[in-house]
């Protein structure tokens, strides 16, 4: 029995490895591949949402520019109506002065017992009718001026909402870039929330118009 022990020990030493080795290279490669897959998926989501927010920001910029340009045009029309109304009121005052002078002449003639010429009566009536017509035209111009001005103010107010929406979308895009660089989901969540809020504000402002 003793003579077989050395042979047994020699056999065990030959069949068993000196150290237990575990192949971790493949495991590490698999883990790295999963990380890359997750990062690539996140980057695709960030790219899609950022592109969507950029498109909304472009639309918002166009709407904002269009609204302010239209508002300025309406303000210009309102100023023109105001100028025309002022001209009408100046004409009205001139007619009133002429009518007052004519009325004084007629009263002076009546006080002196002199007859009043028929053409003076006709002129006085014509002045009165013209004053009414001029006053009505001036009021109509002022009404149109107020309408144009009110419409312009509404457009300016809408322009402000468009500008707020575009600002939110631009911040969302910037946060999306930060999320892509850092590959942090919380940054992307904040970017998405702010972008959706800006998009909702843009849609509301457009619908309100």
mmCIF file with all atom_site columns, C-alpha atoms in Angstrom:
data_model
loop_
_atom_site.group_PDB
_atom_site.id
_atom_site.type_symbol
_atom_site.label_atom_id
_atom_site.label_alt_id
_atom_site.label_comp_id
_atom_site.label_asym_id
_atom_site.label_entity_id
_atom_site.label_seq_id
_atom_site.pdbx_PDB_ins_code
_atom_site.Cartn_x
_atom_site.Cartn_y
_atom_site.Cartn_z
_atom_site.occupancy
_atom_site.B_iso_or_equiv
_atom_site.pdbx_formal_charge
_atom_site.auth_seq_id
_atom_site.auth_comp_id
_atom_site.auth_asym_id
_atom_site.auth_atom_id
_atom_site.pdbx_PDB_model_num
ATOM 1   C CA . UNK A 1 1   ? 0.000   0.000   0.000   1.00 0.00 ? 1   UNK A CA 1
ATOM 2   C CA . UNK A 1 2   ? 2.748   2.432   0.890   1.00 0.00 ? 2   UNK A CA 1
ATOM 3   C CA . UNK A 1 3   ? 4.444   1.853   -2.415  1.00 0.00 ? 3   UNK A CA 1
ATOM 4   C CA . UNK A 1 4   ? 1.303   3.083   -4.257  1.00 0.00 ? 4   UNK A CA 1
ATOM 5   C CA . UNK A 1 5   ? 0.958   6.401   -2.332  1.00 0.00 ? 5   UNK A CA 1
ATOM 6   C CA . UNK A 1 6   ? 3.743   8.229   -4.181  1.00 0.00 ? 6   UNK A CA 1
ATOM 7   C CA . UNK A 1 7   ? 2.207   7.228   -7.486  1.00 0.00 ? 7   UNK A CA 1
ATOM 8   C CA . UNK A 1 8   ? -1.247  8.438   -6.349  1.00 0.00 ? 8   UNK A CA 1
ATOM 9   C CA . UNK A 1 9   ? 0.098   11.820  -5.262  1.00 0.00 ? 9   UNK A CA 1
ATOM 10  C CA . UNK A 1 10  ? 1.961   12.133  -8.547  1.00 0.00 ? 10  UNK A CA 1
ATOM 11  C CA . UNK A 1 11  ? -1.239  11.421  -10.497 1.00 0.00 ? 11  UNK A CA 1
ATOM 12  C CA . UNK A 1 12  ? -3.302  13.991  -8.530  1.00 0.00 ? 12  UNK A CA 1
ATOM 13  C CA . UNK A 1 13  ? -0.645  16.630  -8.920  1.00 0.00 ? 13  UNK A CA 1
ATOM 14  C CA . UNK A 1 14  ? -0.637  16.023  -12.657 1.00 0.00 ? 14  UNK A CA 1
ATOM 15  C CA . UNK A 1 15  ? -4.455  16.083  -13.126 1.00 0.00 ? 15  UNK A CA 1
ATOM 16  C CA . UNK A 1 16  ? -5.336  19.098  -10.864 1.00 0.00 ? 16  UNK A CA 1
ATOM 17  C CA . UNK A 1 17  ? -4.262  22.660  -11.829 1.00 0.00 ? 17  UNK A CA 1
ATOM 18  C CA . UNK A 1 18  ? -2.066  24.548  -9.468  1.00 0.00 ? 18  UNK A CA 1
ATOM 19  C CA . UNK A 1 19  ? -4.549  27.543  -9.302  1.00 0.00 ? 19  UNK A CA 1
ATOM 20  C CA . UNK A 1 20  ? -8.257  27.791  -9.980  1.00 0.00 ? 20  UNK A CA 1
ATOM 21  C CA . UNK A 1 21  ? -8.663  30.200  -12.944 1.00 0.00 ? 21  UNK A CA 1
ATOM 22  C CA . UNK A 1 22  ? -11.966 31.775  -13.999 1.00 0.00 ? 22  UNK A CA 1
ATOM 23  C CA . UNK A 1 23  ? -12.249 33.264  -17.504 1.00 0.00 ? 23  UNK A CA 1
ATOM 24  C CA . UNK A 1 24  ? -13.687 36.786  -16.852 1.00 0.00 ? 24  UNK A CA 1
ATOM 25  C CA . UNK A 1 25  ? -12.776 38.304  -20.217 1.00 0.00 ? 25  UNK A CA 1
ATOM 26  C CA . UNK A 1 26  ? -15.954 37.119  -21.906 1.00 0.00 ? 26  UNK A CA 1
ATOM 27  C CA . UNK A 1 27  ? -18.039 38.228  -18.935 1.00 0.00 ? 27  UNK A CA 1
ATOM 28  C CA . UNK A 1 28  ? -16.479 41.699  -19.034 1.00 0.00 ? 28  UNK A CA 1
ATOM 29  C CA . UNK A 1 29  ? -17.065 41.948  -22.771 1.00 0.00 ? 29  UNK A CA 1
ATOM 30  C CA . UNK A 1 30  ? -20.718 40.983  -22.318 1.00 0.00 ? 30  UNK A CA 1
ATOM 31  C CA . UNK A 1 31  ? -21.167 43.630  -19.611 1.00 0.00 ? 31  UNK A CA 1
ATOM 32  C CA . UNK A 1 32  ? -19.533 46.294  -21.806 1.00 0.00 ? 32  UNK A CA 1
ATOM 33  C CA . UNK A 1 33  ? -21.795 45.361  -24.705 1.00 0.00 ? 33  UNK A CA 1
ATOM 34  C CA . UNK A 1 34  ? -24.897 45.731  -22.512 1.00 0.00 ? 34  UNK A CA 1
ATOM 35  C CA . UNK A 1 35  ? -23.713 49.128  -21.295 1.00 0.00 ? 35  UNK A CA 1
ATOM 36  C CA . UNK A 1 36  ? -23.109 50.248  -24.873 1.00 0.00 ? 36  UNK A CA 1
ATOM 37  C CA . UNK A 1 37  ? -26.543 49.014  -25.883 1.00 0.00 ? 37  UNK A CA 1
ATOM 38  C CA . UNK A 1 38  ? -28.200 50.941  -23.064 1.00 0.00 ? 38  UNK A CA 1
ATOM 39  C CA . UNK A 1 39  ? -26.183 54.078  -23.806 1.00 0.00 ? 39  UNK A CA 1
ATOM 40  C CA . UNK A 1 40  ? -26.957 53.822  -27.502 1.00 0.00 ? 40  UNK A CA 1
ATOM 41  C CA . UNK A 1 41  ? -30.648 53.434  -26.736 1.00 0.00 ? 41  UNK A CA 1
ATOM 42  C CA . UNK A 1 42  ? -30.574 56.489  -24.466 1.00 0.00 ? 42  UNK A CA 1
ATOM 43  C CA . UNK A 1 43  ? -28.692 58.511  -27.058 1.00 0.00 ? 43  UNK A CA 1
ATOM 44  C CA . UNK A 1 44  ? -31.273 57.592  -29.693 1.00 0.00 ? 44  UNK A CA 1
ATOM 45  C CA . UNK A 1 45  ? -34.082 58.743  -27.422 1.00 0.00 ? 45  UNK A CA 1
ATOM 46  C CA . UNK A 1 46  ? -32.260 61.988  -26.668 1.00 0.00 ? 46  UNK A CA 1
ATOM 47  C CA . UNK A 1 47  ? -31.635 62.572  -30.362 1.00 0.00 ? 47  UNK A CA 1
ATOM 48  C CA . UNK A 1 48  ? -35.282 61.978  -31.256 1.00 0.00 ? 48  UNK A CA 1
ATOM 49  C CA . UNK A 1 49  ? -36.701 64.212  -28.532 1.00 0.00 ? 49  UNK A CA 1
ATOM 50  C CA . UNK A 1 50  ? -34.149 66.948  -29.218 1.00 0.00 ? 50  UNK A CA 1
ATOM 51  C CA . UNK A 1 51  ? -34.955 66.887  -32.943 1.00 0.00 ? 51  UNK A CA 1
ATOM 52  C CA . UNK A 1 52  ? -38.674 67.061  -32.113 1.00 0.00 ? 52  UNK A CA 1
ATOM 53  C CA . UNK A 1 53  ? -38.152 70.017  -29.768 1.00 0.00 ? 53  UNK A CA 1
ATOM 54  C CA . UNK A 1 54  ? -35.961 71.746  -32.359 1.00 0.00 ? 54  UNK A CA 1
ATOM 55  C CA . UNK A 1 55  ? -38.736 71.397  -34.937 1.00 0.00 ? 55  UNK A CA 1
ATOM 56  C CA . UNK A 1 56  ? -41.266 72.850  -32.483 1.00 0.00 ? 56  UNK A CA 1
ATOM 57  C CA . UNK A 1 57  ? -38.888 75.711  -31.684 1.00 0.00 ? 57  UNK A CA 1
ATOM 58  C CA . UNK A 1 58  ? -38.544 76.497  -35.394 1.00 0.00 ? 58  UNK A CA 1
ATOM 59  C CA . UNK A 1 59  ? -42.325 76.524  -35.814 1.00 0.00 ? 59  UNK A CA 1
ATOM 60  C CA . UNK A 1 60  ? -42.669 78.700  -32.713 1.00 0.00 ? 60  UNK A CA 1
ATOM 61  C CA . UNK A 1 61  ? -40.112 81.157  -34.056 1.00 0.00 ? 61  UNK A CA 1
ATOM 62  C CA . UNK A 1 62  ? -42.014 81.452  -37.330 1.00 0.00 ? 62  UNK A CA 1
ATOM 63  C CA . UNK A 1 63  ? -45.309 81.989  -35.517 1.00 0.00 ? 63  UNK A CA 1
ATOM 64  C CA . UNK A 1 64  ? -43.744 84.544  -33.187 1.00 0.00 ? 64  UNK A CA 1
ATOM 65  C CA . UNK A 1 65  ? -42.210 86.455  -36.081 1.00 0.00 ? 65  UNK A CA 1
ATOM 66  C CA . UNK A 1 66  ? -45.434 86.340  -38.069 1.00 0.00 ? 66  UNK A CA 1
ATOM 67  C CA . UNK A 1 67  ? -47.544 87.559  -35.149 1.00 0.00 ? 67  UNK A CA 1
ATOM 68  C CA . UNK A 1 68  ? -45.285 90.496  -34.302 1.00 0.00 ? 68  UNK A CA 1
ATOM 69  C CA . UNK A 1 69  ? -45.039 91.534  -37.970 1.00 0.00 ? 69  UNK A CA 1
ATOM 70  C CA . UNK A 1 70  ? -48.807 91.429  -38.308 1.00 0.00 ? 70  UNK A CA 1
ATOM 71  C CA . UNK A 1 71  ? -49.164 93.379  -35.070 1.00 0.00 ? 71  UNK A CA 1
ATOM 72  C CA . UNK A 1 72  ? -46.799 96.084  -36.328 1.00 0.00 ? 72  UNK A CA 1
ATOM 73  C CA . UNK A 1 73  ? -48.759 96.308  -39.578 1.00 0.00 ? 73  UNK A CA 1
ATOM 74  C CA . UNK A 1 74  ? -52.001 96.706  -37.617 1.00 0.00 ? 74  UNK A CA 1
ATOM 75  C CA . UNK A 1 75  ? -50.405 99.339  -35.401 1.00 0.00 ? 75  UNK A CA 1
ATOM 76  C CA . UNK A 1 76  ? -49.399 101.225 -38.544 1.00 0.00 ? 76  UNK A CA 1
ATOM 77  C CA . UNK A 1 77  ? -52.951 101.015 -39.881 1.00 0.00 ? 77  UNK A CA 1
ATOM 78  C CA . UNK A 1 78  ? -54.281 102.209 -36.524 1.00 0.00 ? 78  UNK A CA 1
ATOM 79  C CA . UNK A 1 79  ? -51.929 105.198 -36.657 1.00 0.00 ? 79  UNK A CA 1
ATOM 80  C CA . UNK A 1 80  ? -53.141 105.982 -40.180 1.00 0.00 ? 80  UNK A CA 1
ATOM 81  C CA . UNK A 1 81  ? -56.777 105.815 -39.051 1.00 0.00 ? 81  UNK A CA 1
ATOM 82  C CA . UNK A 1 82  ? -55.917 108.126 -36.161 1.00 0.00 ? 82  UNK A CA 1
ATOM 83  C CA . UNK A 1 83  ? -54.305 110.608 -38.544 1.00 0.00 ? 83  UNK A CA 1
ATOM 84  C CA . UNK A 1 84  ? -57.352 110.480 -40.830 1.00 0.00 ? 84  UNK A CA 1
ATOM 85  C CA . UNK A 1 85  ? -59.668 110.952 -37.862 1.00 0.00 ? 85  UNK A CA 1
ATOM 86  C CA . UNK A 1 86  ? -57.621 113.941 -36.717 1.00 0.00 ? 86  UNK A CA 1
ATOM 87  C CA . UNK A 1 87  ? -57.919 115.434 -40.192 1.00 0.00 ? 87  UNK A CA 1
ATOM 88  C CA . UNK A 1 88  ? -61.683 114.929 -40.080 1.00 0.00 ? 88  UNK A CA 1
ATOM 89  C CA . UNK A 1 89  ? -61.935 116.597 -36.685 1.00 0.00 ? 89  UNK A CA 1
ATOM 90  C CA . UNK A 1 90  ? -59.826 119.519 -37.944 1.00 0.00 ? 90  UNK A CA 1
ATOM 91  C CA . UNK A 1 91  ? -62.179 119.803 -40.923 1.00 0.00 ? 91  UNK A CA 1
ATOM 92  C CA . UNK A 1 92  ? -65.128 119.591 -38.553 1.00 0.00 ? 92  UNK A CA 1
ATOM 93  C CA . UNK A 1 93  ? -63.749 122.430 -36.459 1.00 0.00 ? 93  UNK A CA 1
ATOM 94  C CA . UNK A 1 94  ? -63.186 124.543 -39.574 1.00 0.00 ? 94  UNK A CA 1
ATOM 95  C CA . UNK A 1 95  ? -66.764 123.964 -40.637 1.00 0.00 ? 95  UNK A CA 1
ATOM 96  C CA . UNK A 1 96  ? -67.910 124.816 -37.139 1.00 0.00 ? 96  UNK A CA 1
ATOM 97  C CA . UNK A 1 97  ? -66.016 128.098 -37.203 1.00 0.00 ? 97  UNK A CA 1
ATOM 98  C CA . UNK A 1 98  ? -67.537 128.990 -40.568 1.00 0.00 ? 98  UNK A CA 1
ATOM 99  C CA . UNK A 1 99  ? -71.002 128.045 -39.307 1.00 0.00 ? 99  UNK A CA 1
ATOM 100 C CA . UNK A 1 100 ? -70.502 130.148 -36.166 1.00 0.00 ? 100 UNK A CA 1
ATOM 101 C CA . UNK A 1 101 ? -69.396 133.170 -38.207 1.00 0.00 ? 101 UNK A CA 1
ATOM 102 C CA . UNK A 1 102 ? -72.331 132.771 -40.558 1.00 0.00 ? 102 UNK A CA 1
ATOM 103 C CA . UNK A 1 103 ? -74.733 132.425 -37.648 1.00 0.00 ? 103 UNK A CA 1
ATOM 104 C CA . UNK A 1 104 ? -73.342 135.615 -36.096 1.00 0.00 ? 104 UNK A CA 1
ATOM 105 C CA . UNK A 1 105 ? -73.853 137.478 -39.365 1.00 0.00 ? 105 UNK A CA 1
ATOM 106 C CA . UNK A 1 106 ? -77.443 136.256 -39.605 1.00 0.00 ? 106 UNK A CA 1
ATOM 107 C CA . UNK A 1 107 ? -78.140 137.241 -35.992 1.00 0.00 ? 107 UNK A CA 1
ATOM 108 C CA . UNK A 1 108 ? -76.593 140.670 -36.601 1.00 0.00 ? 108 UNK A CA 1
ATOM 109 C CA . UNK A 1 109 ? -78.778 141.221 -39.650 1.00 0.00 ? 109 UNK A CA 1
ATOM 110 C CA . UNK A 1 110 ? -81.851 140.096 -37.703 1.00 0.00 ? 110 UNK A CA 1
ATOM 111 C CA . UNK A 1 111 ? -80.967 142.440 -34.843 1.00 0.00 ? 111 UNK A CA 1
ATOM 112 C CA . UNK A 1 112 ? -80.687 145.348 -37.266 1.00 0.00 ? 112 UNK A CA 1
ATOM 113 C CA . UNK A 1 113 ? -84.033 144.415 -38.794 1.00 0.00 ? 113 UNK A CA 1
ATOM 114 C CA . UNK A 1 114 ? -82.530 143.644 -42.135 1.00 0.00 ? 114 UNK A CA 1
ATOM 115 C CA . UNK A 1 115 ? -83.724 140.649 -44.143 1.00 0.00 ? 115 UNK A CA 1
ATOM 116 C CA . UNK A 1 116 ? -81.547 137.572 -44.226 1.00 0.00 ? 116 UNK A CA 1
ATOM 117 C CA . UNK A 1 117 ? -80.652 136.410 -47.691 1.00 0.00 ? 117 UNK A CA 1
ATOM 118 C CA . UNK A 1 118 ? -82.010 132.945 -48.609 1.00 0.00 ? 118 UNK A CA 1
ATOM 119 C CA . UNK A 1 119 ? -78.576 131.741 -49.627 1.00 0.00 ? 119 UNK A CA 1
ATOM 120 C CA . UNK A 1 120 ? -77.321 132.402 -46.076 1.00 0.00 ? 120 UNK A CA 1
ATOM 121 C CA . UNK A 1 121 ? -80.020 130.130 -44.646 1.00 0.00 ? 121 UNK A CA 1
ATOM 122 C CA . UNK A 1 122 ? -79.150 127.480 -47.224 1.00 0.00 ? 122 UNK A CA 1
ATOM 123 C CA . UNK A 1 123 ? -75.442 127.774 -46.428 1.00 0.00 ? 123 UNK A CA 1
ATOM 124 C CA . UNK A 1 124 ? -76.128 127.511 -42.696 1.00 0.00 ? 124 UNK A CA 1
ATOM 125 C CA . UNK A 1 125 ? -78.147 124.325 -43.194 1.00 0.00 ? 125 UNK A CA 1
ATOM 126 C CA . UNK A 1 126 ? -75.429 122.899 -45.471 1.00 0.00 ? 126 UNK A CA 1
ATOM 127 C CA . UNK A 1 127 ? -72.783 123.613 -42.854 1.00 0.00 ? 127 UNK A CA 1
ATOM 128 C CA . UNK A 1 128 ? -74.863 121.840 -40.199 1.00 0.00 ? 128 UNK A CA 1
ATOM 129 C CA . UNK A 1 129 ? -75.310 118.772 -42.418 1.00 0.00 ? 129 UNK A CA 1
ATOM 130 C CA . UNK A 1 130 ? -71.621 118.712 -43.313 1.00 0.00 ? 130 UNK A CA 1
ATOM 131 C CA . UNK A 1 131 ? -70.692 118.908 -39.639 1.00 0.00 ? 131 UNK A CA 1
ATOM 132 C CA . UNK A 1 132 ? -72.833 115.865 -38.918 1.00 0.00 ? 132 UNK A CA 1
ATOM 133 C CA . UNK A 1 133 ? -71.318 113.960 -41.842 1.00 0.00 ? 133 UNK A CA 1
ATOM 134 C CA . UNK A 1 134 ? -67.767 114.892 -40.864 1.00 0.00 ? 134 UNK A CA 1
ATOM 135 C CA . UNK A 1 135 ? -68.394 113.961 -37.232 1.00 0.00 ? 135 UNK A CA 1
ATOM 136 C CA . UNK A 1 136 ? -69.799 110.573 -38.250 1.00 0.00 ? 136 UNK A CA 1
ATOM 137 C CA . UNK A 1 137 ? -66.799 109.908 -40.507 1.00 0.00 ? 137 UNK A CA 1
ATOM 138 C CA . UNK A 1 138 ? -64.384 110.863 -37.729 1.00 0.00 ? 138 UNK A CA 1
ATOM 139 C CA . UNK A 1 139 ? -66.120 108.560 -35.245 1.00 0.00 ? 139 UNK A CA 1
ATOM 140 C CA . UNK A 1 140 ? -66.064 105.710 -37.788 1.00 0.00 ? 140 UNK A CA 1
ATOM 141 C CA . UNK A 1 141 ? -62.331 106.198 -38.315 1.00 0.00 ? 141 UNK A CA 1
ATOM 142 C CA . UNK A 1 142 ? -61.758 106.201 -34.560 1.00 0.00 ? 142 UNK A CA 1
ATOM 143 C CA . UNK A 1 143 ? -63.765 102.994 -34.268 1.00 0.00 ? 143 UNK A CA 1
ATOM 144 C CA . UNK A 1 144 ? -61.615 101.319 -36.935 1.00 0.00 ? 144 UNK A CA 1
ATOM 145 C CA . UNK A 1 145 ? -58.507 102.662 -35.202 1.00 0.00 ? 145 UNK A CA 1
ATOM 146 C CA . UNK A 1 146 ? -59.574 101.067 -31.921 1.00 0.00 ? 146 UNK A CA 1
ATOM 147 C CA . UNK A 1 147 ? -60.342 97.760  -33.647 1.00 0.00 ? 147 UNK A CA 1
ATOM 148 C CA . UNK A 1 148 ? -56.940 97.669  -35.325 1.00 0.00 ? 148 UNK A CA 1
ATOM 149 C CA . UNK A 1 149 ? -55.201 98.628  -32.109 1.00 0.00 ? 149 UNK A CA 1
ATOM 150 C CA . UNK A 1 150 ? -57.027 95.983  -30.080 1.00 0.00 ? 150 UNK A CA 1
ATOM 151 C CA . UNK A 1 151 ? -56.237 93.288  -32.655 1.00 0.00 ? 151 UNK A CA 1
ATOM 152 C CA . UNK A 1 152 ? -52.594 94.344  -32.653 1.00 0.00 ? 152 UNK A CA 1
ATOM 153 C CA . UNK A 1 153 ? -52.450 94.133  -28.860 1.00 0.00 ? 153 UNK A CA 1
ATOM 154 C CA . UNK A 1 154 ? -53.862 90.604  -28.965 1.00 0.00 ? 154 UNK A CA 1
ATOM 155 C CA . UNK A 1 155 ? -51.197 89.598  -31.477 1.00 0.00 ? 155 UNK A CA 1
ATOM 156 C CA . UNK A 1 156 ? -48.469 91.137  -29.352 1.00 0.00 ? 156 UNK A CA 1
ATOM 157 C CA . UNK A 1 157 ? -49.764 89.241  -26.327 1.00 0.00 ? 157 UNK A CA 1
ATOM 158 C CA . UNK A 1 158 ? -49.780 86.009  -28.357 1.00 0.00 ? 158 UNK A CA 1
ATOM 159 C CA . UNK A 1 159 ? -46.259 86.800  -29.537 1.00 0.00 ? 159 UNK A CA 1
ATOM 160 C CA . UNK A 1 160 ? -45.139 86.856  -25.902 1.00 0.00 ? 160 UNK A CA 1
ATOM 161 C CA . UNK A 1 161 ? -46.512 83.347  -25.355 1.00 0.00 ? 161 UNK A CA 1
ATOM 162 C CA . UNK A 1 162 ? -44.793 82.141  -28.505 1.00 0.00 ? 162 UNK A CA 1
ATOM 163 C CA . UNK A 1 163 ? -41.537 83.633  -27.233 1.00 0.00 ? 163 UNK A CA 1
ATOM 164 C CA . UNK A 1 164 ? -41.940 81.914  -23.850 1.00 0.00 ? 164 UNK A CA 1
ATOM 165 C CA . UNK A 1 165 ? -42.598 78.578  -25.580 1.00 0.00 ? 165 UNK A CA 1
ATOM 166 C CA . UNK A 1 166 ? -39.550 78.944  -27.824 1.00 0.00 ? 166 UNK A CA 1
ATOM 167 C CA . UNK A 1 167 ? -37.390 79.827  -24.808 1.00 0.00 ? 167 UNK A CA 1
ATOM 168 C CA . UNK A 1 168 ? -38.547 76.678  -22.992 1.00 0.00 ? 168 UNK A CA 1
ATOM 169 C CA . UNK A 1 169 ? -37.853 74.554  -26.064 1.00 0.00 ? 169 UNK A CA 1
ATOM 170 C CA . UNK A 1 170 ? -34.380 76.042  -26.439 1.00 0.00 ? 170 UNK A CA 1
ATOM 171 C CA . UNK A 1 171 ? -33.576 75.263  -22.810 1.00 0.00 ? 171 UNK A CA 1
ATOM 172 C CA . UNK A 1 172 ? -34.928 71.742  -23.325 1.00 0.00 ? 172 UNK A CA 1
ATOM 173 C CA . UNK A 1 173 ? -32.621 71.319  -26.327 1.00 0.00 ? 173 UNK A CA 1
ATOM 174 C CA . UNK A 1 174 ? -29.651 72.532  -24.273 1.00 0.00 ? 174 UNK A CA 1
ATOM 175 C CA . UNK A 1 175 ? -30.487 70.086  -21.492 1.00 0.00 ? 175 UNK A CA 1
ATOM 176 C CA . UNK A 1 176 ? -30.793 67.352  -24.107 1.00 0.00 ? 176 UNK A CA 1
ATOM 177 C CA . UNK A 1 177 ? -27.238 68.100  -25.204 1.00 0.00 ? 177 UNK A CA 1
ATOM 178 C CA . UNK A 1 178 ? -26.110 67.869  -21.576 1.00 0.00 ? 178 UNK A CA 1
ATOM 179 C CA . UNK A 1 179 ? -27.916 64.555  -21.215 1.00 0.00 ? 179 UNK A CA 1
ATOM 180 C CA . UNK A 1 180 ? -26.239 63.241  -24.373 1.00 0.00 ? 180 UNK A CA 1
ATOM 181 C CA . UNK A 1 181 ? -22.790 64.256  -23.141 1.00 0.00 ? 181 UNK A CA 1
ATOM 182 C CA . UNK A 1 182 ? -23.210 62.922  -19.619 1.00 0.00 ? 182 UNK A CA 1
ATOM 183 C CA . UNK A 1 183 ? -25.562 60.054  -20.552 1.00 0.00 ? 183 UNK A CA 1
ATOM 184 C CA . UNK A 1 184 ? -27.631 60.822  -17.480 1.00 0.00 ? 184 UNK A CA 1
ATOM 185 C CA . UNK A 1 185 ? -31.298 59.965  -17.662 1.00 0.00 ? 185 UNK A CA 1
ATOM 186 C CA . UNK A 1 186 ? -32.407 62.588  -15.070 1.00 0.00 ? 186 UNK A CA 1
ATOM 187 C CA . UNK A 1 187 ? -31.081 65.355  -17.332 1.00 0.00 ? 187 UNK A CA 1
ATOM 188 C CA . UNK A 1 188 ? -33.042 63.874  -20.225 1.00 0.00 ? 188 UNK A CA 1
ATOM 189 C CA . UNK A 1 189 ? -36.176 63.640  -18.079 1.00 0.00 ? 189 UNK A CA 1
ATOM 190 C CA . UNK A 1 190 ? -35.925 67.319  -17.170 1.00 0.00 ? 190 UNK A CA 1
ATOM 191 C CA . UNK A 1 191 ? -35.273 68.171  -20.822 1.00 0.00 ? 191 UNK A CA 1
ATOM 192 C CA . UNK A 1 192 ? -38.306 66.177  -21.937 1.00 0.00 ? 192 UNK A CA 1
ATOM 193 C CA . UNK A 1 193 ? -40.586 67.689  -19.297 1.00 0.00 ? 193 UNK A CA 1
ATOM 194 C CA . UNK A 1 194 ? -39.549 71.237  -20.151 1.00 0.00 ? 194 UNK A CA 1
ATOM 195 C CA . UNK A 1 195 ? -39.834 70.559  -23.881 1.00 0.00 ? 195 UNK A CA 1
ATOM 196 C CA . UNK A 1 196 ? -43.317 69.103  -23.516 1.00 0.00 ? 196 UNK A CA 1
ATOM 197 C CA . UNK A 1 197 ? -44.345 72.111  -21.436 1.00 0.00 ? 197 UNK A CA 1
ATOM 198 C CA . UNK A 1 198 ? -43.012 74.462  -24.102 1.00 0.00 ? 198 UNK A CA 1
ATOM 199 C CA . UNK A 1 199 ? -44.808 72.483  -26.815 1.00 0.00 ? 199 UNK A CA 1
ATOM 200 C CA . UNK A 1 200 ? -48.068 72.610  -24.876 1.00 0.00 ? 200 UNK A CA 1
ATOM 201 C CA . UNK A 1 201 ? -47.730 76.382  -24.436 1.00 0.00 ? 201 UNK A CA 1
ATOM 202 C CA . UNK A 1 202 ? -47.014 76.761  -28.148 1.00 0.00 ? 202 UNK A CA 1
ATOM 203 C CA . UNK A 1 203 ? -50.072 74.702  -29.070 1.00 0.00 ? 203 UNK A CA 1
ATOM 204 C CA . UNK A 1 204 ? -52.256 76.670  -26.647 1.00 0.00 ? 204 UNK A CA 1
ATOM 205 C CA . UNK A 1 205 ? -51.082 80.019  -28.014 1.00 0.00 ? 205 UNK A CA 1
ATOM 206 C CA . UNK A 1 206 ? -51.724 78.853  -31.567 1.00 0.00 ? 206 UNK A CA 1
ATOM 207 C CA . UNK A 1 207 ? -55.162 77.496  -30.673 1.00 0.00 ? 207 UNK A CA 1
ATOM 208 C CA . UNK A 1 208 ? -56.086 80.705  -28.866 1.00 0.00 ? 208 UNK A CA 1
ATOM 209 C CA . UNK A 1 209 ? -55.540 82.615  -32.080 1.00 0.00 ? 209 UNK A CA 1
#
